[in-house]
Coordinates of C-alpha atoms in Angstrom, one line a residue:
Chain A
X1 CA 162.4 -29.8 -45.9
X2 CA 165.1 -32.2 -46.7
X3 CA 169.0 -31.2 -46.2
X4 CA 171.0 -29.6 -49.0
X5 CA 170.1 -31.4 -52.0
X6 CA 172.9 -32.5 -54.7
X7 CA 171.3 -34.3 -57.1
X8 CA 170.9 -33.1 -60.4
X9 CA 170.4 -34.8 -64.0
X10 CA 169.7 -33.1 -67.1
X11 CA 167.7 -36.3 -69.8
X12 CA 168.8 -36.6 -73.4
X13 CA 165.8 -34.3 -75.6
X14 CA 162.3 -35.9 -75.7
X15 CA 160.0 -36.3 -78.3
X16 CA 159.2 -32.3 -78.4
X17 CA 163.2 -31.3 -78.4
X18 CA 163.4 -30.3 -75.0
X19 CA 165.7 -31.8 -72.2
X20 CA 164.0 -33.0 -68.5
X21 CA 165.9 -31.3 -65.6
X22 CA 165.8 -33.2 -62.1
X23 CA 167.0 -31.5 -58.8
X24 CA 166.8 -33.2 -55.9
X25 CA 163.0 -34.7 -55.4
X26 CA 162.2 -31.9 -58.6
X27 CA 161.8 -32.7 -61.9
X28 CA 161.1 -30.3 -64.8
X29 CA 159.8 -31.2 -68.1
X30 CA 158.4 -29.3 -71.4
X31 CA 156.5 -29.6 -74.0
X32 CA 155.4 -27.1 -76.9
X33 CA 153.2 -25.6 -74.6
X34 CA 153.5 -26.3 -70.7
X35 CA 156.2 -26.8 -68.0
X36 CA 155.4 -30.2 -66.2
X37 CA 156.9 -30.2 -62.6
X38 CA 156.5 -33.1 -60.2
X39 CA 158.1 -33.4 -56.3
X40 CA 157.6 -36.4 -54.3
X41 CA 153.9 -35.2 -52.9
X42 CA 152.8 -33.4 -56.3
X43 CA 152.7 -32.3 -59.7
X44 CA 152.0 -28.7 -61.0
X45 CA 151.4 -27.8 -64.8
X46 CA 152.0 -23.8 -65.9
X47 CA 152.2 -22.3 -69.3
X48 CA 156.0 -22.0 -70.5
X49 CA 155.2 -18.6 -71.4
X50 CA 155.0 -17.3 -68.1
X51 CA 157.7 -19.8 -66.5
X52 CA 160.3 -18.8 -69.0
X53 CA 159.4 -15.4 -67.6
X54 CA 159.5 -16.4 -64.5
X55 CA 162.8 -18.0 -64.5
X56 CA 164.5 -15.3 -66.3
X57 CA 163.9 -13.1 -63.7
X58 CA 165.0 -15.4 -60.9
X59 CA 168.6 -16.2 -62.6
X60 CA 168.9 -12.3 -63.7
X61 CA 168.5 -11.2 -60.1
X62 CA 170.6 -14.0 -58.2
X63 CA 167.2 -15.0 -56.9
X64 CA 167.0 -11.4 -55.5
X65 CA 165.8 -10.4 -51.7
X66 CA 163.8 -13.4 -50.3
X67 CA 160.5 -15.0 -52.3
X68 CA 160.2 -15.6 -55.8
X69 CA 157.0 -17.1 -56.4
X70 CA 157.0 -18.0 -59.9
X71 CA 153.2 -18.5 -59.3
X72 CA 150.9 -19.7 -55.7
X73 CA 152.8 -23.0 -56.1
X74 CA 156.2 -22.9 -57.5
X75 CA 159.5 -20.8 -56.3
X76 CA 162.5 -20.2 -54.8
X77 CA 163.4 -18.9 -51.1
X78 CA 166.9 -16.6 -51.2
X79 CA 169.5 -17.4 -48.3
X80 CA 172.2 -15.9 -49.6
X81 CA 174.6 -18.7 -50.4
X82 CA 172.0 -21.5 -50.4
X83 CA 168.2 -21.5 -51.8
X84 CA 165.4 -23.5 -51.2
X85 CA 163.4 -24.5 -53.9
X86 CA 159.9 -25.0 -53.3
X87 CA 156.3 -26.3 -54.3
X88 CA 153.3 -25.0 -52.3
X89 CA 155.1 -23.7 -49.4
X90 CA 153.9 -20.8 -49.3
X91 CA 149.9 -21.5 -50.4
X92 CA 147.5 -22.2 -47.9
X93 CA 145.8 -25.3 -49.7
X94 CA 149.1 -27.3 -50.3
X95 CA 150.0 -26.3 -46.1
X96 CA 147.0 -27.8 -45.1
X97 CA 146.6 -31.1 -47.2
X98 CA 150.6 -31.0 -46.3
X99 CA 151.0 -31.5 -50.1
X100 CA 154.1 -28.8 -49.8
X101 CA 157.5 -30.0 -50.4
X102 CA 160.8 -27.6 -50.3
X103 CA 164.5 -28.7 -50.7
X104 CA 168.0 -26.6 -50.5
X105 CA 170.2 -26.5 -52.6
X106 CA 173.5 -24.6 -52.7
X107 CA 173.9 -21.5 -54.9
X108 CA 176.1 -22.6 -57.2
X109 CA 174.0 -26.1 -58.2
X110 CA 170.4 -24.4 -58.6
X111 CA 171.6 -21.3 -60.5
X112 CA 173.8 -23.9 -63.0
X113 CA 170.9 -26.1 -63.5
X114 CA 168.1 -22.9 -64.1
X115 CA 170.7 -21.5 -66.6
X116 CA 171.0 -24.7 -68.5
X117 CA 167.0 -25.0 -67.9
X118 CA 166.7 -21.5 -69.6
X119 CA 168.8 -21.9 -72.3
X120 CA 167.6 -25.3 -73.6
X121 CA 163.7 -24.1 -73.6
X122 CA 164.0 -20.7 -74.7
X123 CA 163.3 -20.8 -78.7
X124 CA 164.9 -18.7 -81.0
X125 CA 162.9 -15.5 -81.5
X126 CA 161.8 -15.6 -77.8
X127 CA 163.0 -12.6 -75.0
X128 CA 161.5 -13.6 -71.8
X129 CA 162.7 -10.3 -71.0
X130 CA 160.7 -8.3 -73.4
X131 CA 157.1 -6.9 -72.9
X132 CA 154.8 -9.3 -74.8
X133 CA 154.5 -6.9 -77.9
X134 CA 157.8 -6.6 -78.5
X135 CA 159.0 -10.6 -78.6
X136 CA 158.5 -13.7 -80.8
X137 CA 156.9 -16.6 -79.0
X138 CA 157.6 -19.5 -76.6
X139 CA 155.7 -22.0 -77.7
X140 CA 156.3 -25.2 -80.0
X141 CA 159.1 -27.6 -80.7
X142 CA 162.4 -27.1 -80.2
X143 CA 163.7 -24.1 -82.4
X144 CA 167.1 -22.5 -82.2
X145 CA 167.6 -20.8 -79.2
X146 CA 168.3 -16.8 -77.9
X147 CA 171.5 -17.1 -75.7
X148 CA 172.2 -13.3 -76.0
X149 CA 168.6 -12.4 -74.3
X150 CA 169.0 -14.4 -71.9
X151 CA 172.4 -13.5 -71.0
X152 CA 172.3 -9.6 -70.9
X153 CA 173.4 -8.7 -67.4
X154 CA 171.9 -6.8 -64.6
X155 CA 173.1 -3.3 -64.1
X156 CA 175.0 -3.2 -60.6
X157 CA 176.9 0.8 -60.7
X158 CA 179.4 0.8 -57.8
X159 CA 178.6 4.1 -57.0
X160 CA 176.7 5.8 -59.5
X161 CA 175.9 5.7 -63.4
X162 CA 177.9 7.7 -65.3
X163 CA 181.0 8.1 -62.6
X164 CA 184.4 7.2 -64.4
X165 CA 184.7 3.4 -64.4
X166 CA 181.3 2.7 -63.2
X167 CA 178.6 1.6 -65.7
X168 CA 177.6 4.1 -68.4
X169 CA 175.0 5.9 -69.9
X170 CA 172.7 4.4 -72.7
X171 CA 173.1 5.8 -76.5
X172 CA 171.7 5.4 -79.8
X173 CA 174.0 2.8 -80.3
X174 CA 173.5 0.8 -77.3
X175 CA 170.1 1.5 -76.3
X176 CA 167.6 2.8 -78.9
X177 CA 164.7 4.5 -76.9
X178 CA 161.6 2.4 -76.3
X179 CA 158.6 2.9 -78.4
X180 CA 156.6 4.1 -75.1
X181 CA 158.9 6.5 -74.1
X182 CA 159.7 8.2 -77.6
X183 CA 158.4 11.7 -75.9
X184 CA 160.9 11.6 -73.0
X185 CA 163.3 14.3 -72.9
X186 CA 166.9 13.5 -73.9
X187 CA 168.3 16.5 -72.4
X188 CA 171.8 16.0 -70.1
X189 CA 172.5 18.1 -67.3
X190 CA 174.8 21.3 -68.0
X191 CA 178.2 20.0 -65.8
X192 CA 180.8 22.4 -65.5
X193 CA 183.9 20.8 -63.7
X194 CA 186.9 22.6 -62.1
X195 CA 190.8 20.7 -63.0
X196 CA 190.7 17.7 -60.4
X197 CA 187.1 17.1 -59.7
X198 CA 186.3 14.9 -62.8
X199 CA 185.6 11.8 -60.9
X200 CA 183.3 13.7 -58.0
X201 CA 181.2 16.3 -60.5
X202 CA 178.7 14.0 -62.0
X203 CA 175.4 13.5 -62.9
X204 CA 173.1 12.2 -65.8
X205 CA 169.5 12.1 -66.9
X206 CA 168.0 9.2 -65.4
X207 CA 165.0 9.2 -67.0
X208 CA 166.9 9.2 -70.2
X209 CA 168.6 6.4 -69.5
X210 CA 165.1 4.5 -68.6
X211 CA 163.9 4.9 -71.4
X212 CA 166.1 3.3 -73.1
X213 CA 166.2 0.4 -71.4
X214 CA 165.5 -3.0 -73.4
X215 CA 164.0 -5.0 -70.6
X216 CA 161.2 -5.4 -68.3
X217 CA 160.8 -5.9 -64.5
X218 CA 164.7 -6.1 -64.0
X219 CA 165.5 -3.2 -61.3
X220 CA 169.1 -3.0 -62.0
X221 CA 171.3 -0.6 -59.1
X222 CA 172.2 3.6 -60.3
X223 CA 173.3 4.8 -57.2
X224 CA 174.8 3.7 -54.2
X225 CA 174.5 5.3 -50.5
X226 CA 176.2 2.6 -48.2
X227 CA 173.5 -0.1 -48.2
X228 CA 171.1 2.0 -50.4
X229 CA 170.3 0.9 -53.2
X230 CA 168.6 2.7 -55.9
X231 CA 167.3 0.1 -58.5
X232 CA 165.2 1.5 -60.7
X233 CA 163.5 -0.4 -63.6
X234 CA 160.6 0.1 -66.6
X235 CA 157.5 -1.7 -66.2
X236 CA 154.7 -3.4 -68.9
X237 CA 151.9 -5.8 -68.6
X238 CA 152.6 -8.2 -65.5
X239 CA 155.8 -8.5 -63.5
X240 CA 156.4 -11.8 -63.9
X241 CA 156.8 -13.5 -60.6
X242 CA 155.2 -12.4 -57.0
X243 CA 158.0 -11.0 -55.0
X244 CA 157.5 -12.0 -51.2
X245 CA 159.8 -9.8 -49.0
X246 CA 162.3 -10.7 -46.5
X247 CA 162.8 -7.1 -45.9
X248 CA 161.0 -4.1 -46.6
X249 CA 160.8 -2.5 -49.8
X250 CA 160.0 0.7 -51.1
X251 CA 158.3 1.7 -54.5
X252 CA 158.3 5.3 -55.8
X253 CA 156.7 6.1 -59.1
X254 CA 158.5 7.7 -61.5
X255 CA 156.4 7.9 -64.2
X256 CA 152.6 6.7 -65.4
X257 CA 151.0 4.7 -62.9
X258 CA 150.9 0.7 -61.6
X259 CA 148.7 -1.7 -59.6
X260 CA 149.9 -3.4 -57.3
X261 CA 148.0 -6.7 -55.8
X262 CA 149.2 -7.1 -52.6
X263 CA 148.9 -10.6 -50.6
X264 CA 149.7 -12.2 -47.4
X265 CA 153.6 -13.5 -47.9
X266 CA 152.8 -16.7 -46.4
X267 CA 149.3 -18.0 -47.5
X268 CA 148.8 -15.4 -50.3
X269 CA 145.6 -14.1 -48.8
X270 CA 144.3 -11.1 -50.5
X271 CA 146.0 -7.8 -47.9
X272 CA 145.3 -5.1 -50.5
X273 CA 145.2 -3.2 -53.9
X274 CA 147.8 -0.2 -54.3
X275 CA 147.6 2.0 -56.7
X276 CA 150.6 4.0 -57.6
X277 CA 150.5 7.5 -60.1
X278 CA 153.7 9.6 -61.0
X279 CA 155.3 11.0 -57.8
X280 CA 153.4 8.4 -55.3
X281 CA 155.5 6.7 -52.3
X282 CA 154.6 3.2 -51.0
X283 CA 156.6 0.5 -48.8
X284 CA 155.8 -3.3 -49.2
X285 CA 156.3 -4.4 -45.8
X286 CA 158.1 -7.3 -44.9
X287 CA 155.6 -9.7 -44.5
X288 CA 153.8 -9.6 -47.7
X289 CA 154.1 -10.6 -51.6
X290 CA 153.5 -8.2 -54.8
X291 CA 152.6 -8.2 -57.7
X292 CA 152.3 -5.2 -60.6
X293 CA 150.7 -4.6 -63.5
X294 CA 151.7 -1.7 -65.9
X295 CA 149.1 -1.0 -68.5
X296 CA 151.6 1.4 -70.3
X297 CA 154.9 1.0 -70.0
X298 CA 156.0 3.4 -66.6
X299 CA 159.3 4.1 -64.8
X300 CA 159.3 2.6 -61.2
X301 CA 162.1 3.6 -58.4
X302 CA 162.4 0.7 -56.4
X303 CA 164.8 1.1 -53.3
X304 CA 166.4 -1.3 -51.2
X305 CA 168.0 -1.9 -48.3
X306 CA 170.6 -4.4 -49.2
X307 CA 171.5 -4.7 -45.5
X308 CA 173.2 -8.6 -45.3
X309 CA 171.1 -9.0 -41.8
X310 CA 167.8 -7.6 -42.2
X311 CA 166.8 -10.9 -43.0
X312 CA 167.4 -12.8 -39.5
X313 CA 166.5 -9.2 -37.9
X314 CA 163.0 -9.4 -39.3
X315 CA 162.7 -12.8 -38.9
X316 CA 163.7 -13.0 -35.6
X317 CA 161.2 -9.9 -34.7
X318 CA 164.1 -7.7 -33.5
X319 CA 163.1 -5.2 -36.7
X320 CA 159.7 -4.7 -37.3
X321 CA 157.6 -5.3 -40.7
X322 CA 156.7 -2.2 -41.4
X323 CA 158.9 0.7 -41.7
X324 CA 157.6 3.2 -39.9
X325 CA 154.7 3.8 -37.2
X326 CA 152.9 6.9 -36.1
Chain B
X1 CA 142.2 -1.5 -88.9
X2 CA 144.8 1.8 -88.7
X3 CA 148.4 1.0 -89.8
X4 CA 149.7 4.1 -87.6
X5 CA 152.0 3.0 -84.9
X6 CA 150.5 4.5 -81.5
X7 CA 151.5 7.7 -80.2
X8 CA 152.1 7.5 -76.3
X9 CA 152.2 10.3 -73.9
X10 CA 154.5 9.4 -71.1
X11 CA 153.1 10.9 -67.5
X12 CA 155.3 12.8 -65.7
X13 CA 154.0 15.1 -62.5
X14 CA 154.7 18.3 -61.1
X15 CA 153.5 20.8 -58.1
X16 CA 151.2 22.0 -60.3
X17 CA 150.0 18.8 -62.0
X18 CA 150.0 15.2 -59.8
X19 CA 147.4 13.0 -59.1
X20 CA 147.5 10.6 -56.0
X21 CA 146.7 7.3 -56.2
X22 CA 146.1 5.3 -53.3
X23 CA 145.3 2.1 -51.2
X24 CA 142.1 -0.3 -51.4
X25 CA 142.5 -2.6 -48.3
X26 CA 141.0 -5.8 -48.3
X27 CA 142.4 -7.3 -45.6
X28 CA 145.3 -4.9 -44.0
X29 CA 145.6 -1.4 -42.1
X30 CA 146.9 1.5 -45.2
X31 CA 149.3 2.6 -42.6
X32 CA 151.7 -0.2 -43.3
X33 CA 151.6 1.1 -47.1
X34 CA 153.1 4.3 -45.5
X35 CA 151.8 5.7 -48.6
X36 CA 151.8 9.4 -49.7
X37 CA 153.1 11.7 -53.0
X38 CA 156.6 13.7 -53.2
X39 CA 154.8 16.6 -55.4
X40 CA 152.3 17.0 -52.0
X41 CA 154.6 16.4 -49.5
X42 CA 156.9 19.7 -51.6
X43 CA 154.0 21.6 -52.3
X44 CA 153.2 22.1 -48.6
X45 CA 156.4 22.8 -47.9
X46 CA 159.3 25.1 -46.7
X47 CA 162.4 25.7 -48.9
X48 CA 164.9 23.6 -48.7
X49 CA 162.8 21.3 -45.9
X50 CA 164.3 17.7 -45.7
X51 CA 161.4 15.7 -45.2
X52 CA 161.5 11.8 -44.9
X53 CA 158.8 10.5 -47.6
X54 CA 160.5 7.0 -47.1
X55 CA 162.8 5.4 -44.6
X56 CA 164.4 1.8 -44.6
X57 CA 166.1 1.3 -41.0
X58 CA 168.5 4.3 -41.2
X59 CA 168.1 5.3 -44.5
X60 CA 165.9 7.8 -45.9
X61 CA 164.5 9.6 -49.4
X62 CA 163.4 12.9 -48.4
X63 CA 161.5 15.5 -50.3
X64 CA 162.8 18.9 -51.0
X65 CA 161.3 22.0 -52.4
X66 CA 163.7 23.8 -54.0
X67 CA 163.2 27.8 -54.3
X68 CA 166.1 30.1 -53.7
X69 CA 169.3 29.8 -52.6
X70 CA 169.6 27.4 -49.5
X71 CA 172.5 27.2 -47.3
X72 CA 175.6 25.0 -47.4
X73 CA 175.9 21.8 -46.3
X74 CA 178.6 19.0 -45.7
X75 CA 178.1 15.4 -46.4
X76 CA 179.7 12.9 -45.0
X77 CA 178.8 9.9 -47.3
X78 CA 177.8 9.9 -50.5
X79 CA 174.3 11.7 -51.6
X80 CA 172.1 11.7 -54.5
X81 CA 169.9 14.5 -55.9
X82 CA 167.3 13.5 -58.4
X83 CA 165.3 16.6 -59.8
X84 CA 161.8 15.4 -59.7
X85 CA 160.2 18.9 -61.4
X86 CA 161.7 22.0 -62.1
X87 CA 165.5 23.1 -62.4
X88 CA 168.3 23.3 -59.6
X89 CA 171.5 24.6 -60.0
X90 CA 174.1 22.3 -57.7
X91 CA 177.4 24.1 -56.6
X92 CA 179.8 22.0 -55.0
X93 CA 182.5 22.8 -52.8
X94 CA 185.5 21.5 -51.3
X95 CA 186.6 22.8 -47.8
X96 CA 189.7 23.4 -46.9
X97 CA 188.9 21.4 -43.5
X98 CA 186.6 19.2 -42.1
X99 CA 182.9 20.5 -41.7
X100 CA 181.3 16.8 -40.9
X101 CA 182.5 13.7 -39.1
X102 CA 183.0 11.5 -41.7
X103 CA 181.2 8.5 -39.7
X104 CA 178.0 10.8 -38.6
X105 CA 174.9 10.3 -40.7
X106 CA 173.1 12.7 -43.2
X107 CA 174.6 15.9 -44.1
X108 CA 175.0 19.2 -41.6
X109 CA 174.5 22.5 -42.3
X110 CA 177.3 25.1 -42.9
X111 CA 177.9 28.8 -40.9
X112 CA 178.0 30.8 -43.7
X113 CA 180.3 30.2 -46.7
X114 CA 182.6 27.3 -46.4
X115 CA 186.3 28.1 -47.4
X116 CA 188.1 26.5 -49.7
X117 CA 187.7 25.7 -53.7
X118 CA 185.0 25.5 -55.5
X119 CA 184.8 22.0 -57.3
X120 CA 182.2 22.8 -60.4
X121 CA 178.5 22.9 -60.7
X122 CA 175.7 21.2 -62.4
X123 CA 172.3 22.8 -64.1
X124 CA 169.8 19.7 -63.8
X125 CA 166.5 19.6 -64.7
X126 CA 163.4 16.8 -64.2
X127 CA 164.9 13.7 -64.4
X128 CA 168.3 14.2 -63.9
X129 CA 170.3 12.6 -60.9
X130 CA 173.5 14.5 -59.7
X131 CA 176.0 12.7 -57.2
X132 CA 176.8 15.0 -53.9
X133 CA 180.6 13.2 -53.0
X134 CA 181.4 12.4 -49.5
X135 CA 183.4 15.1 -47.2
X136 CA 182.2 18.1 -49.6
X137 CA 180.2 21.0 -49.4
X138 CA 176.9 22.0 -51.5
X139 CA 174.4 24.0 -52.1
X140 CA 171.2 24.5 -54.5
X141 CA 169.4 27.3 -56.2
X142 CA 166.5 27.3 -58.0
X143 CA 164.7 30.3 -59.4
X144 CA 161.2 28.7 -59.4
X145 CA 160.1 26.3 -56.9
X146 CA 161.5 22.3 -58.1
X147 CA 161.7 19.0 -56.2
X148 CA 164.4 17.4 -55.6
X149 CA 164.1 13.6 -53.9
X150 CA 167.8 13.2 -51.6
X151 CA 168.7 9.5 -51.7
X152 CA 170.9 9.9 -48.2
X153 CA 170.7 8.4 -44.7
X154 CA 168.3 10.0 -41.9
X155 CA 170.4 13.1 -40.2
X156 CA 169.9 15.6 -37.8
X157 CA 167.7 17.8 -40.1
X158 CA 165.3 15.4 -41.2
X159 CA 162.3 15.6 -40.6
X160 CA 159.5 12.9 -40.4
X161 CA 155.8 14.0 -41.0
X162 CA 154.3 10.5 -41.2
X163 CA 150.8 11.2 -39.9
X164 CA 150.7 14.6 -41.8
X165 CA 151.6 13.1 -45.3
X166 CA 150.3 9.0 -45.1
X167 CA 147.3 7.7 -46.1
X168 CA 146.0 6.2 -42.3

């Protein structure tokens, strides 16, 4: 891995209307159907469908707790003021033939250049946040392009939704209900509140307010205890990146069911298949990589620890992988 | 081809209606999955049993079957009830003095009724998540037996059941 990597360029557009993107020993190019990426050791093609995804989901979520494989070659490693930004590092095949490559970067430099990344190849027409039946497409020249889709922002409540001052429930005329979840019931809670308690007698309908959210795979935060964090999110087709942990993380099922293909974090070995139906509990230990698929579109709890050093802890082997033994 | 938009049924499950999935392992021990289902856990439950279905360092979900009247209890940080199945009536309480040490973990339970005033109270059905503030009291009745999942953080009532509710 070479030191904290500065370099960045951005080309005037090519012959398809897209701009070329270079960071560090990276480059990024695309045409009206495929992201090109070469490093110093490599080159790696991918559909821009899926790396659009891919990258949305990365800048949405700060590049979120550890791995974000955007597939077994290409990602990004989360340090928290710093990320890596790798090609085969974590695949088995790329280790061996010592084909990987991985640079750092600081925060600041690799978000700014996926953000200008994202908005120059996302057409108009195109969510990357959307389920696949309910956005235009990707592909072909350079066409307009969808800054407000690709700006929305995750939901982070301080303490919960709903509070005074913290983030606030979805309506009609924020958040229409999703076609998949036009049967959920709307019902709020019956509050009754004494004089002086309006900011501590609260509570909402959470499933509700999932139901109405207008993205996928973006676990955004609804209640806070300390450091945790509940973040759930609504699920269709594929999440669109493998998640490798640097912590553990814990999945409860809200709603419908998901399958989860789980592989080893560092070669991406096949570990296991888990599959979760409404009311299920599962923990993705800390050494592994996920991946879901949601047939119909389902309500997932995840919860995190957002602990600053479970990281080194883990990594270090002072805190074990797995979250509890018996 | 049918121009009807599809009609989807959205899965929701109860005590009286769950189905558990599970794990296939290829390569892995299901242990580490830690695996297992709230509506179970609940339905082989006590009332108003605070048992740890997941655990992350020192926090914990737990699973609670609601039925009755349970006692009071003080909080010293923040809680959150989500009503899984069912309805719960939440009453919350402020105490005239200090039932919990605000730096302990998990909530306590009461002797009796607290005094002080009451704050308000919330009917909540499935779905519905209700905020239990720091330093105050609660309690929950439910007139048919719900689940409720406690976001909190692992206290002297918990109660782990790991090899009576995992997959292994």
């Amino acid at each position: 891995m070479t030191d904290t990597a500065t370099l960045t360029s951005v080309s005037e557009p090519n012959e398809h209307g897209y701009r070329s993107f270079q960071l560090g020993g990276f480059t990024f190019d695309r045409d009206e159907h495929f992201v090109h990426i070469e490093w110093p050791t490599g080159r790696h093609v991918t559909p821009v469908e899926d790396f659009l995804k891919a990258l949305m989901r990365d800048i949405a979520w700060n590049f979120f707790y550890g791995t974000v494989n955007f597939d077994s070659v290409i990602g990004t490693v989360n340090h928290y003021g710093n990320v890596d930004l790798f090609a085969g590092r974590f695949n088995d095949a790329y280790r061996k033939a010592e084909l990987d490559h991985m640079e750092n970067f600081d925060h600041d430099v690799i978000m700014g250049a996926f953000k200008d990344m994202l908005s120059d190849w996302t057409n108009d027409g195109f969510d990357p946040f959307a389920a696949p039946q309910e956005t235009g497409s990707p592909y072909g020249v350079k066409h307009g392009d969808n800054e407000a889709a690709i700006t929305r922002t995750r939901v982070t409540a301080q303490r919960m939704v709903g509070l005074p001052g913290d983030e606030k429930i979805r309506t009609d005329e924020t958040h229409p209900i999703n076609r998949m979840f036009a049967d959920v019931d709307q019902s709020e809670p019956t509050i009754e509140v004494e004089p002086g308690y309006e900011n501590d007698v609260a509570s909402f309908n959470l499933f509700a307010y999932l139901s109405r959210s207008d993205v996928t795979w973006n676990p955004s935060i609804v209640s806070v205890c300390k450091e945790s964090l509940y973040c759930p999110t609504t699920e269709e087709f594929i999440l669109p990146i493998i998640h490798g942990n640097d912590r553990v993380e814990w999945f409860l099922q809200l709603s419908d069911e998901i399958t989860w293909r789980v592989e080893d974090r560092e070669t991406g070995a096949p570990r296991a298949t888990v599959v979760m139906k409404a009311g299920d509990v599962a923990a993705m230990p800390a050494d592994i990589r996920h991946q879901g698929y949601s047939s119909k579109r389902s309500m997932l709890l995840v919860w995190e620890n957002g602990s600053a050093e479970l990281p080194d802890l883990i990594a270090t082997g002072q805190a074990p992988t797995v979250p509890v033994t018996w | 081809m049918s121009d009807t938009a599809p009609q989807y049924t959205t899965v929701f499950a109860s005590l009286e209606n769950f189905e558990k999935g599970g794990v296939d392992v290829i390569n892995d021990d299901p242990k580490n999955y830690v695996f297992s289902n709230v509506f179970e856990v609940a339905s082989h439950a006590k009332p108003y049993e605070k048992i740890a279905v997941a655990k992350n360092m020192q926090y914990v979900l737990e699973a609670i079957r609601a039925e009755g009247t349970s006692e009071w209890r003080a909080t010293p940080h923040d809680e959150f009830a989500l009503v899984l199945d069912g309805e719960v009536t939440i009453e919350l309480f402020d105490p005239d003095e200090t039932l919990v040490d605000p730096e302990a973990s998990g909530s306590v339970a009461v002797d009796g009724d607290p005094a002080g005033k009451p704050m308000g109270q919330v009917v909540a059905g499935q779905g519905h998540m209700t905020m239990l503030p720091a330093g105050r009291c609660y309690r929950f009745t439910s007139d048919r037996p719900s689940v409720i999942l406690l976001q909190t953080i692992d206290g002297p009532d918990t109660q782990h059941r790991w090899a009576d509710i995992c997959l292994s």
